Amino acid sequence: MSYDLNKFFKAISDPTRVKIMELLKDKEMNVGEICKHFDMQQPSISHHLSILKNATIVKDRKQGKEVYYHLDSICIVNCCSGFQRQFVADKG
């Protein structure tokens, strides 16, 4: 799978989205559970989740009426290593 570095870095440039990523690193959560960690309304959190999902940093799964979100660590590893390959010269 190919990852868009521009989308990736734009998505992680926001402190709210970074905090969402931190919350999702160990377990999946629904939007209501995520909202409990912020002083903002559900539509704002959903907007941030949409940006993270569009950048393939976060994936979701439906269970009944609930949508659960989890971090895609493979995306993070691939984007960071892709960035490194693109901009760090190999001295070896």
Short mmCIF file of C-alpha atoms in Angstrom, two decimals:
data_model
loop_
_atom_site.label_atom_id
_atom_site.label_comp_id
_atom_site.label_asym_id
_atom_site.label_seq_id
_atom_site.Cartn_x
_atom_site.Cartn_y
_atom_site.Cartn_z
CA MET A 1 0.00 0.00 0.00
CA SER A 2 1.23 3.47 -0.85
CA TYR A 3 0.97 6.20 1.76
CA ASP A 4 0.64 9.93 1.11
CA LEU A 5 3.33 11.69 3.18
CA ASN A 6 1.65 15.09 2.72
CA LYS A 7 -1.64 13.81 4.18
CA PHE A 8 0.23 12.01 6.93
CA PHE A 9 2.21 15.02 8.13
CA LYS A 10 -0.73 17.39 7.76
CA ALA A 11 -2.84 15.03 9.87
CA ILE A 12 -0.27 14.74 12.66
CA SER A 13 0.44 18.48 12.73
CA ASP A 14 -2.55 19.10 15.01
CA PRO A 15 -2.20 18.54 18.79
CA THR A 16 -5.76 17.24 19.11
CA ARG A 17 -5.13 14.57 16.50
CA VAL A 18 -1.85 13.58 18.16
CA LYS A 19 -3.71 13.15 21.46
CA ILE A 20 -6.34 11.01 19.70
CA MET A 21 -3.52 8.88 18.30
CA GLU A 22 -2.06 8.50 21.80
CA LEU A 23 -5.46 7.36 23.10
CA LEU A 24 -5.79 4.80 20.31
CA LYS A 25 -2.28 3.36 20.50
CA ASP A 26 -3.18 0.70 23.07
CA LYS A 27 -6.90 0.09 22.49
CA GLU A 28 -9.74 0.84 20.16
CA MET A 29 -12.37 3.36 21.21
CA ASN A 30 -15.60 4.79 19.89
CA VAL A 31 -16.10 8.52 19.40
CA GLY A 32 -17.98 8.88 22.71
CA GLU A 33 -15.09 7.34 24.63
CA ILE A 34 -12.62 9.61 22.83
CA CYS A 35 -14.74 12.70 23.56
CA LYS A 36 -14.40 12.11 27.31
CA HIS A 37 -10.72 13.09 27.03
CA PHE A 38 -11.40 16.47 25.38
CA ASP A 39 -13.26 19.67 26.09
CA MET A 40 -14.96 19.69 22.69
CA GLN A 41 -18.13 18.36 21.14
CA GLN A 42 -18.53 15.08 19.27
CA PRO A 43 -18.75 16.67 15.79
CA SER A 44 -15.30 18.23 16.28
CA ILE A 45 -13.79 14.92 17.39
CA SER A 46 -15.46 13.19 14.44
CA HIS A 47 -13.89 15.76 12.11
CA HIS A 48 -10.42 15.04 13.53
CA LEU A 49 -11.04 11.28 13.23
CA SER A 50 -12.06 11.79 9.62
CA ILE A 51 -8.77 13.54 8.85
CA LEU A 52 -6.81 10.76 10.57
CA LYS A 53 -8.82 8.14 8.71
CA ASN A 54 -8.33 9.91 5.37
CA ALA A 55 -4.56 9.82 6.01
CA THR A 56 -4.90 6.07 6.83
CA ILE A 57 -3.47 6.67 10.30
CA VAL A 58 -6.68 5.47 11.92
CA LYS A 59 -8.92 2.64 10.81
CA ASP A 60 -12.43 1.86 11.94
CA ARG A 61 -14.76 -1.07 12.30
CA LYS A 62 -18.49 -1.14 12.84
CA GLN A 63 -20.08 -3.16 15.60
CA GLY A 64 -23.83 -2.71 15.55
CA LYS A 65 -24.48 1.02 15.66
CA GLU A 66 -21.06 1.81 17.12
CA VAL A 67 -17.93 2.61 15.16
CA TYR A 68 -14.65 1.73 16.86
CA TYR A 69 -11.39 3.38 15.88
CA HIS A 70 -7.86 2.01 16.18
CA LEU A 71 -4.42 3.24 15.25
CA ASP A 72 -2.79 1.78 12.14
CA SER A 73 0.78 1.46 13.37
CA ILE A 74 1.87 0.04 10.00
CA CYS A 75 0.96 3.36 8.36
CA ILE A 76 3.00 5.28 10.93
CA VAL A 77 6.05 3.04 10.49
CA ASN A 78 5.83 3.16 6.69
CA CYS A 79 5.37 6.93 6.52
CA CYS A 80 8.21 7.64 8.93
CA SER A 81 10.58 5.26 7.18
CA GLY A 82 9.47 6.60 3.78
CA PHE A 83 10.20 10.13 4.94
CA GLN A 84 13.60 9.03 6.18
CA ARG A 85 14.42 7.29 2.88
CA GLN A 86 13.39 10.40 0.94
CA PHE A 87 15.30 12.98 2.96
CA VAL A 88 18.13 11.32 4.88
CA ALA A 89 21.18 10.48 2.83
CA ASP A 90 22.60 7.00 3.33
CA LYS A 91 26.14 7.52 4.66
CA GLY A 92 26.93 3.81 4.62
#
